[in-house]
Short mmCIF file of C-alpha atoms and ligand atoms in Angstrom, two decimals:
data_model
loop_
_atom_site.label_atom_id
_atom_site.label_comp_id
_atom_site.label_asym_id
_atom_site.label_seq_id
_atom_site.Cartn_x
_atom_site.Cartn_y
_atom_site.Cartn_z
CA MET A 1 5.07 -102.40 -45.99
CA LYS A 2 4.93 -101.01 -49.33
CA ILE A 3 1.82 -99.46 -51.13
CA THR A 4 1.22 -102.05 -54.09
CA ARG A 5 -1.51 -100.26 -56.16
CA LEU A 6 -3.94 -97.16 -56.20
CA THR A 7 -7.75 -97.56 -57.48
CA VAL A 8 -9.33 -94.15 -57.95
CA TYR A 9 -12.69 -93.53 -58.36
CA GLN A 10 -14.75 -90.69 -59.29
CA VAL A 11 -18.10 -90.14 -58.03
CA ASP A 12 -21.10 -87.69 -58.12
CA LEU A 13 -21.94 -85.96 -54.70
CA PRO A 14 -25.33 -84.37 -55.33
CA LEU A 15 -26.46 -81.86 -52.75
CA GLU A 16 -29.74 -82.19 -51.42
CA HIS A 17 -30.29 -78.38 -51.49
CA PRO A 18 -28.43 -76.05 -54.51
CA TYR A 19 -26.05 -74.31 -53.02
CA TRP A 20 -25.14 -70.68 -53.30
CA LEU A 21 -21.31 -69.36 -52.04
CA SER A 22 -21.82 -66.27 -50.15
CA GLY A 23 -23.70 -63.49 -51.66
CA GLY A 24 -25.77 -65.48 -54.17
CA ARG A 25 -22.70 -66.24 -56.32
CA LEU A 26 -21.39 -69.23 -57.80
CA LYS A 27 -24.35 -71.78 -57.74
CA PHE A 28 -23.69 -75.37 -57.81
CA ASP A 29 -25.60 -78.63 -56.97
CA THR A 30 -23.34 -81.87 -57.11
CA LEU A 31 -19.90 -82.04 -55.81
CA ASP A 32 -16.99 -83.89 -58.32
CA ALA A 33 -15.36 -86.74 -55.55
CA THR A 34 -12.45 -88.46 -55.61
CA LEU A 35 -11.69 -91.29 -53.88
CA VAL A 36 -8.67 -93.30 -53.61
CA ARG A 37 -8.08 -96.93 -52.32
CA MET A 38 -4.35 -97.57 -51.51
CA ASP A 39 -3.40 -101.29 -51.22
CA THR A 40 -0.54 -102.72 -49.55
CA ASP A 41 1.84 -105.64 -49.40
CA GLU A 42 0.72 -106.53 -46.18
CA GLY A 43 -3.10 -106.90 -47.07
CA LEU A 44 -4.41 -103.90 -45.35
CA THR A 45 -6.28 -101.13 -47.38
CA GLY A 46 -6.42 -97.35 -46.81
CA TRP A 47 -8.87 -94.93 -48.31
CA GLY A 48 -8.35 -91.39 -48.97
CA GLU A 49 -11.25 -88.76 -50.52
CA GLY A 50 -10.63 -85.19 -52.23
CA THR A 51 -13.58 -83.77 -52.65
CA PRO A 52 -13.80 -79.50 -53.68
CA TRP A 53 -16.34 -77.31 -52.70
CA GLY A 54 -17.31 -77.28 -56.27
CA HIS A 55 -14.40 -75.74 -58.68
CA THR A 56 -15.40 -71.94 -58.31
CA TYR A 57 -15.19 -71.51 -54.94
CA VAL A 58 -10.83 -72.09 -54.83
CA PRO A 59 -8.35 -73.19 -57.05
CA ALA A 60 -8.98 -77.15 -56.61
CA HIS A 61 -10.23 -79.09 -59.27
CA GLY A 62 -11.93 -82.51 -59.19
CA PRO A 63 -10.54 -83.76 -62.52
CA GLY A 64 -7.10 -82.00 -61.20
CA ILE A 65 -7.03 -84.31 -58.48
CA ARG A 66 -7.30 -87.37 -60.41
CA ALA A 67 -4.59 -85.79 -63.13
CA GLY A 68 -2.40 -85.19 -60.33
CA ILE A 69 -2.63 -88.65 -58.78
CA ALA A 70 -1.77 -90.00 -62.42
CA THR A 71 1.61 -87.98 -62.51
CA MET A 72 2.22 -88.62 -58.92
CA ALA A 73 1.38 -92.58 -58.47
CA ARG A 74 4.44 -94.02 -60.65
CA PHE A 75 6.41 -92.33 -57.49
CA LEU A 76 4.55 -93.97 -54.77
CA LEU A 77 4.52 -97.52 -55.68
CA GLY A 78 6.84 -99.47 -53.54
CA LEU A 79 7.16 -96.80 -50.30
CA ASP A 80 5.93 -97.50 -46.81
CA PRO A 81 2.71 -95.72 -46.18
CA ARG A 82 3.57 -95.39 -42.59
CA ARG A 83 6.09 -93.03 -43.44
CA VAL A 84 4.06 -89.65 -44.19
CA LEU A 85 6.97 -87.52 -44.11
CA GLU A 86 8.56 -89.30 -46.71
CA LEU A 87 5.22 -89.55 -48.89
CA GLU A 88 4.85 -85.94 -48.39
CA ARG A 89 8.42 -85.14 -49.71
CA VAL A 90 8.24 -87.37 -52.57
CA MET A 91 4.91 -85.77 -53.57
CA ASP A 92 6.18 -82.48 -53.55
CA GLN A 93 9.31 -83.32 -55.77
CA ALA A 94 6.90 -85.38 -58.11
CA LEU A 95 4.41 -82.76 -58.19
CA PRO A 96 4.90 -78.95 -56.63
CA GLY A 97 2.03 -77.55 -55.51
CA HIS A 98 -1.31 -78.93 -55.79
CA LEU A 99 -1.86 -79.72 -52.63
CA TYR A 100 -5.46 -80.55 -53.03
CA ALA A 101 -4.25 -83.33 -54.93
CA LYS A 102 -1.86 -84.55 -52.23
CA SER A 103 -4.39 -84.99 -49.74
CA PRO A 104 -6.01 -88.16 -50.36
CA ILE A 105 -2.90 -90.02 -50.71
CA ASP A 106 -2.26 -88.21 -47.34
CA MET A 107 -5.41 -89.51 -46.16
CA ALA A 108 -4.87 -93.02 -47.21
CA CYS A 109 -1.60 -93.04 -45.58
CA TRP A 110 -2.38 -92.34 -42.67
CA ASP A 111 -5.60 -94.91 -42.27
CA ILE A 112 -3.36 -97.71 -43.18
CA ALA A 113 -0.62 -96.07 -40.63
CA GLY A 114 -3.44 -96.28 -37.85
CA GLN A 115 -4.71 -99.67 -38.74
CA ALA A 116 -1.07 -101.26 -38.46
CA ALA A 117 -0.53 -99.52 -35.00
CA GLY A 118 -4.48 -100.54 -34.10
CA LEU A 119 -5.17 -96.84 -33.44
CA PRO A 120 -7.73 -94.34 -34.47
CA ILE A 121 -5.33 -91.97 -36.91
CA ALA A 122 -6.05 -89.52 -34.19
CA ASP A 123 -4.71 -91.45 -31.08
CA LEU A 124 -1.90 -92.07 -33.60
CA MET A 125 -1.12 -88.31 -34.15
CA GLY A 126 -1.10 -87.89 -30.23
CA GLY A 127 -3.94 -88.41 -28.74
CA GLY A 128 -7.62 -87.96 -29.84
CA SER A 129 -10.49 -86.55 -27.39
CA ARG A 130 -13.87 -88.02 -27.00
CA THR A 131 -15.35 -85.33 -26.31
CA GLY A 132 -18.18 -84.54 -29.22
CA ARG A 133 -17.32 -81.80 -31.53
CA SER A 134 -20.01 -79.37 -32.56
CA VAL A 135 -21.08 -79.92 -36.20
CA ALA A 136 -21.11 -76.58 -37.88
CA SER A 137 -24.22 -75.67 -40.74
CA SER A 138 -23.57 -74.29 -43.75
CA VAL A 139 -26.22 -71.84 -44.38
CA GLY A 140 -25.97 -70.78 -48.44
CA ALA A 141 -28.77 -68.53 -48.11
CA ARG A 142 -29.54 -65.24 -49.49
CA SER A 143 -32.40 -63.51 -47.92
CA VAL A 144 -33.37 -62.74 -44.35
CA ALA A 145 -36.53 -65.23 -44.70
CA GLU A 146 -34.75 -67.79 -46.56
CA THR A 147 -31.43 -67.56 -43.61
CA ARG A 148 -34.35 -68.18 -41.07
CA GLU A 149 -35.38 -71.38 -43.22
CA VAL A 150 -31.85 -72.72 -43.40
CA LEU A 151 -31.47 -72.34 -39.72
CA ALA A 152 -34.39 -73.70 -38.37
CA ARG A 153 -33.68 -76.77 -40.62
CA TYR A 154 -30.30 -77.16 -39.22
CA ARG A 155 -31.69 -76.85 -35.94
CA ALA A 156 -33.88 -79.54 -36.34
CA ARG A 157 -31.28 -81.41 -37.00
CA GLY A 158 -29.40 -80.85 -33.56
CA TYR A 159 -26.77 -78.48 -34.70
CA ILE A 160 -25.54 -75.73 -32.52
CA ALA A 161 -22.63 -74.26 -34.68
CA HIS A 162 -23.77 -71.97 -37.68
CA SER A 163 -21.47 -70.61 -40.84
CA VAL A 164 -23.94 -68.06 -42.23
CA LYS A 165 -22.71 -67.40 -45.82
CA ILE A 166 -23.08 -63.55 -46.37
CA GLY A 167 -20.75 -61.15 -48.71
CA GLY A 168 -23.41 -59.79 -51.38
CA ASP A 169 -24.94 -56.58 -50.69
CA VAL A 170 -23.52 -54.94 -47.90
CA ALA A 171 -26.81 -53.53 -46.74
CA ARG A 172 -28.27 -56.57 -47.12
CA ASP A 173 -25.73 -58.70 -45.51
CA ILE A 174 -26.20 -56.19 -42.18
CA ALA A 175 -29.84 -56.99 -42.03
CA ARG A 176 -28.98 -60.82 -42.44
CA ILE A 177 -26.21 -60.81 -39.74
CA ARG A 178 -29.08 -58.32 -37.24
CA ASP A 179 -31.61 -61.15 -37.85
CA VAL A 180 -29.70 -63.76 -37.03
CA GLU A 181 -28.22 -62.34 -33.75
CA ALA A 182 -31.65 -61.32 -32.76
CA GLN A 183 -32.73 -64.98 -33.09
CA ARG A 184 -29.63 -66.38 -31.71
CA GLN A 185 -29.72 -69.24 -28.95
CA ASP A 186 -27.51 -69.03 -25.83
CA ASN A 187 -25.21 -72.32 -26.95
CA GLU A 188 -24.75 -71.48 -30.29
CA ILE A 189 -21.96 -70.66 -31.89
CA LEU A 190 -22.05 -68.61 -34.99
CA LEU A 191 -19.68 -67.69 -38.07
CA TYR A 192 -20.33 -65.06 -40.60
CA ASP A 193 -18.55 -66.62 -43.41
CA VAL A 194 -17.98 -63.70 -46.58
CA ASN A 195 -15.97 -66.18 -48.80
CA ARG A 196 -13.61 -63.08 -50.16
CA GLY A 197 -16.98 -61.68 -51.02
CA TRP A 198 -16.43 -58.10 -49.97
CA SER A 199 -13.92 -55.24 -50.88
CA ARG A 200 -11.61 -53.52 -48.20
CA ALA A 201 -14.59 -50.66 -48.05
CA GLN A 202 -17.17 -53.10 -48.11
CA ALA A 203 -15.91 -54.90 -45.67
CA LEU A 204 -15.34 -52.28 -43.27
CA GLN A 205 -18.94 -50.84 -43.67
CA VAL A 206 -20.26 -54.39 -42.34
CA MET A 207 -17.62 -55.31 -39.58
CA ARG A 208 -18.05 -51.78 -38.29
CA ALA A 209 -21.82 -52.10 -38.13
CA CYS A 210 -21.63 -55.64 -36.30
CA PRO A 211 -18.16 -55.18 -34.32
CA GLU A 212 -19.41 -57.88 -31.75
CA VAL A 213 -19.45 -61.13 -34.40
CA THR A 214 -17.18 -63.13 -35.93
CA PHE A 215 -16.36 -62.66 -39.75
CA GLU A 216 -14.39 -65.50 -41.88
CA GLN A 217 -12.41 -64.45 -44.85
CA PRO A 218 -13.77 -61.11 -45.31
CA CYS A 219 -11.65 -59.89 -48.13
CA GLU A 220 -9.70 -61.96 -51.05
CA THR A 221 -6.13 -61.86 -49.73
CA LEU A 222 -4.35 -61.54 -46.40
CA ASP A 223 -2.84 -58.37 -47.69
CA ASP A 224 -6.58 -57.23 -47.57
CA ILE A 225 -7.12 -58.45 -44.37
CA ALA A 226 -4.09 -57.04 -42.80
CA ALA A 227 -5.08 -53.41 -44.28
CA ILE A 228 -8.46 -53.46 -42.85
CA ARG A 229 -7.51 -55.09 -39.48
CA PRO A 230 -6.57 -52.08 -37.42
CA HIS A 231 -10.03 -50.20 -38.52
CA HIS A 232 -12.29 -52.79 -36.70
CA GLY A 233 -13.17 -54.20 -33.80
CA ALA A 234 -14.67 -57.77 -35.01
CA ALA A 235 -12.76 -61.16 -34.68
CA VAL A 236 -11.53 -62.85 -37.76
CA SER A 237 -11.51 -66.27 -38.85
CA VAL A 238 -8.88 -67.28 -42.03
CA ASP A 239 -9.42 -70.08 -44.67
CA GLU A 240 -9.00 -69.72 -48.10
CA SER A 241 -6.03 -67.34 -47.30
CA LEU A 242 -4.68 -70.52 -44.89
CA VAL A 243 -2.88 -72.90 -47.36
CA THR A 244 0.73 -73.06 -46.41
CA LEU A 245 2.53 -72.86 -43.31
CA GLN A 246 3.95 -69.91 -44.04
CA ASP A 247 0.54 -68.44 -44.36
CA ALA A 248 -0.46 -69.66 -40.92
CA THR A 249 2.92 -68.23 -39.30
CA ARG A 250 1.94 -65.16 -40.95
CA ILE A 251 -1.33 -64.82 -39.67
CA ALA A 252 -0.27 -65.87 -36.06
CA ARG A 253 2.65 -63.51 -35.95
CA ASP A 254 1.13 -60.42 -37.34
CA GLY A 255 -2.35 -61.00 -35.39
CA LEU A 256 -4.71 -61.13 -38.47
CA ALA A 257 -7.36 -63.63 -37.11
CA GLU A 258 -8.27 -65.28 -33.80
CA ILE A 259 -9.36 -68.28 -35.73
CA PHE A 260 -7.94 -70.88 -38.22
CA GLY A 261 -10.38 -72.47 -40.57
CA ILE A 262 -8.52 -75.59 -41.83
CA LYS A 263 -9.36 -77.27 -44.56
CA LEU A 264 -7.92 -80.40 -45.05
CA ASN A 265 -8.18 -80.59 -48.65
CA ARG A 266 -7.24 -77.26 -49.55
CA VAL A 267 -3.74 -77.35 -47.35
CA GLY A 268 -2.85 -80.81 -48.10
CA GLY A 269 -4.08 -83.31 -45.64
CA LEU A 270 -3.40 -84.22 -42.08
CA THR A 271 0.28 -84.01 -42.49
CA ARG A 272 0.51 -80.55 -42.93
CA ALA A 273 -2.73 -79.41 -41.05
CA ALA A 274 -1.06 -80.31 -38.12
CA ARG A 275 1.61 -77.96 -37.99
CA MET A 276 -0.82 -75.30 -38.85
CA ARG A 277 -2.81 -76.56 -35.44
CA ASP A 278 0.18 -76.31 -33.42
CA VAL A 279 1.25 -73.12 -35.24
CA ALA A 280 -2.61 -71.96 -33.42
CA LEU A 281 -2.01 -73.46 -30.48
CA ALA A 282 1.18 -71.55 -29.56
CA HIS A 283 -0.68 -68.34 -30.60
CA GLY A 284 -3.78 -68.70 -28.41
CA ILE A 285 -5.60 -69.29 -32.12
CA ASP A 286 -9.20 -71.28 -31.84
CA MET A 287 -9.89 -73.29 -34.66
CA PHE A 288 -12.52 -74.88 -37.15
CA VAL A 289 -12.09 -77.83 -38.72
CA MET A 290 -13.12 -79.26 -42.24
CA ALA A 291 -12.62 -81.25 -45.25
CA THR A 292 -13.82 -78.99 -47.67
CA GLY A 293 -16.36 -81.14 -48.78
CA GLY A 294 -17.18 -84.63 -49.62
CA SER A 295 -18.47 -87.95 -47.87
CA VAL A 296 -18.32 -89.27 -44.20
CA LEU A 297 -14.88 -89.99 -45.30
CA ALA A 298 -13.84 -86.76 -45.59
CA ASP A 299 -15.62 -85.61 -42.41
CA ALA A 300 -14.17 -88.77 -40.45
CA GLU A 301 -10.88 -87.27 -41.50
CA ALA A 302 -11.63 -83.69 -40.34
CA LEU A 303 -12.84 -85.31 -37.28
CA HIS A 304 -9.40 -87.00 -36.72
CA LEU A 305 -7.99 -83.77 -36.67
CA ALA A 306 -10.28 -82.12 -34.92
CA ALA A 307 -9.71 -84.48 -32.03
CA THR A 308 -6.41 -83.68 -31.50
CA ILE A 309 -6.98 -80.08 -30.48
CA PRO A 310 -7.67 -79.23 -27.14
CA ASP A 311 -11.47 -78.95 -26.46
CA ALA A 312 -11.39 -75.19 -25.43
CA ALA A 313 -9.69 -74.48 -28.62
CA CYS A 314 -11.82 -76.43 -31.40
CA ARG A 315 -14.88 -74.61 -32.25
CA ALA A 316 -16.38 -76.88 -34.37
CA VAL A 317 -16.31 -79.22 -37.53
CA TRP A 318 -17.86 -78.34 -40.28
CA ALA A 319 -19.44 -81.92 -42.10
CA CYS A 320 -21.12 -82.25 -45.43
CA GLN A 321 -22.84 -85.63 -44.73
CA ASP A 322 -26.37 -83.86 -44.16
CA MET A 323 -26.04 -82.24 -47.25
CA LEU A 324 -25.53 -85.01 -49.64
CA THR A 325 -28.44 -87.26 -51.26
CA VAL A 326 -26.09 -90.20 -51.47
CA ASP A 327 -24.00 -91.85 -49.00
CA ILE A 328 -21.27 -94.16 -50.19
CA ALA A 329 -20.58 -95.69 -46.58
CA GLY A 330 -24.05 -97.08 -45.95
CA GLY A 331 -24.37 -95.02 -42.87
CA ARG A 332 -21.70 -96.06 -41.26
CA GLY A 333 -18.51 -93.87 -39.82
CA PRO A 334 -19.20 -90.47 -37.51
CA ARG A 335 -22.55 -89.27 -38.22
CA ASN A 336 -24.35 -86.17 -36.69
CA THR A 337 -25.69 -87.65 -33.23
CA GLY A 338 -27.69 -84.32 -31.85
CA GLY A 339 -25.42 -82.29 -33.56
CA HIS A 340 -22.23 -83.47 -32.65
CA LEU A 341 -19.51 -85.97 -34.00
CA TYR A 342 -17.98 -88.60 -31.93
CA LEU A 343 -14.25 -89.87 -32.88
CA PRO A 344 -14.85 -93.64 -34.28
CA GLU A 345 -12.94 -96.09 -32.13
CA PRO A 346 -12.00 -98.74 -35.06
CA PRO A 347 -8.06 -98.27 -36.33
CA GLY A 348 -7.20 -95.82 -38.91
CA LEU A 349 -9.86 -93.66 -40.44
CA GLY A 350 -12.67 -95.79 -38.94
CA VAL A 351 -14.74 -95.89 -42.18
CA HIS A 352 -14.48 -97.22 -45.85
CA PRO A 353 -17.21 -96.77 -48.59
CA ASP A 354 -19.39 -99.69 -49.97
CA ALA A 355 -17.31 -100.62 -53.17
CA GLU A 356 -20.54 -100.91 -55.38
CA SER A 357 -21.59 -97.21 -54.39
CA LEU A 358 -18.48 -96.17 -56.24
CA GLY A 359 -18.89 -98.02 -59.88
CA ALA A 360 -15.96 -98.84 -62.00
CA PRO A 361 -12.54 -97.32 -61.10
CA GLU A 362 -11.43 -94.39 -63.46
CA ALA A 363 -7.82 -95.57 -63.03
CA VAL A 364 -5.37 -97.96 -61.66
CA TYR A 365 -1.82 -97.93 -60.87
CA ALA A 366 0.30 -100.51 -60.06
MG1 LIG B 1 -15.06 -70.47 -44.80
#
């Protein structure tokens, strides 16, 4: 089987509510999505998606994905998409780094490989759990009152897992954490996501004041997280600083976190993320999984990886679908069902977009 054509679409995905990264930083209201259609000489078609969480969050850029694919395309045409490791090496030779530009290609390859095998991606990867995965919300609020409001909105949709964005003013962060904890429901999974918003000193102030909760990415770098680690008792999740397999092994070996937040677009796709999953499992580290952002296709990709994690080690899947005002797949694919996502049973990814929702392609490589 050979890749015969790559068709690249740009789609704006507006957010239902404008979003502020932790602490009111970096407001944005539309995600820049790149959808890739991969055609083969055997009639199978795969789809990939790369949707950074805005351009201000981590080094990932919607137009950069399209530029990266333009650079890599001629090296990919003619390859067998089922040979994901070969594709990975070819992409690394054609364009070192730029993992976020590679993940949509990796995703489309897994989609085709699953279809060719007659298996959902998670089963092709070794076996997917059919236990529903809790969907995690993203509570990008600022005040105590706003936080309550946004949490209530998600609870009404069945969500039991919440990622509450903090990382601004220390006193306000402590007040918001204490208020959320006071109204926390028994079965809820809560994570306080700092998005790198604190200095080491600020992190220690809040983490010592609230040692019973879990903080995600409290500081900018792994060096920062390592430096404060001996001085607080809180649990830590790392996501923005979990980019390479070397990051994963350092975090695991040095005991820097109890949780990996694996972001598929950030780490370069399912092929690379699966290695991080195994490092986590080998070291007793639990996982949150997310695409980073995007349509139900991106949510489905995250769900496939999450399904390959033993139930007890998978905290939740963060999904973007309930935050968007457009749906490029007409309600198909894995959807929030009482706060859970269930693995789709069709072979491959399990959901493809409606062609008419994508508009004209931005580029075709053949
Ligand atoms: Mg995070």
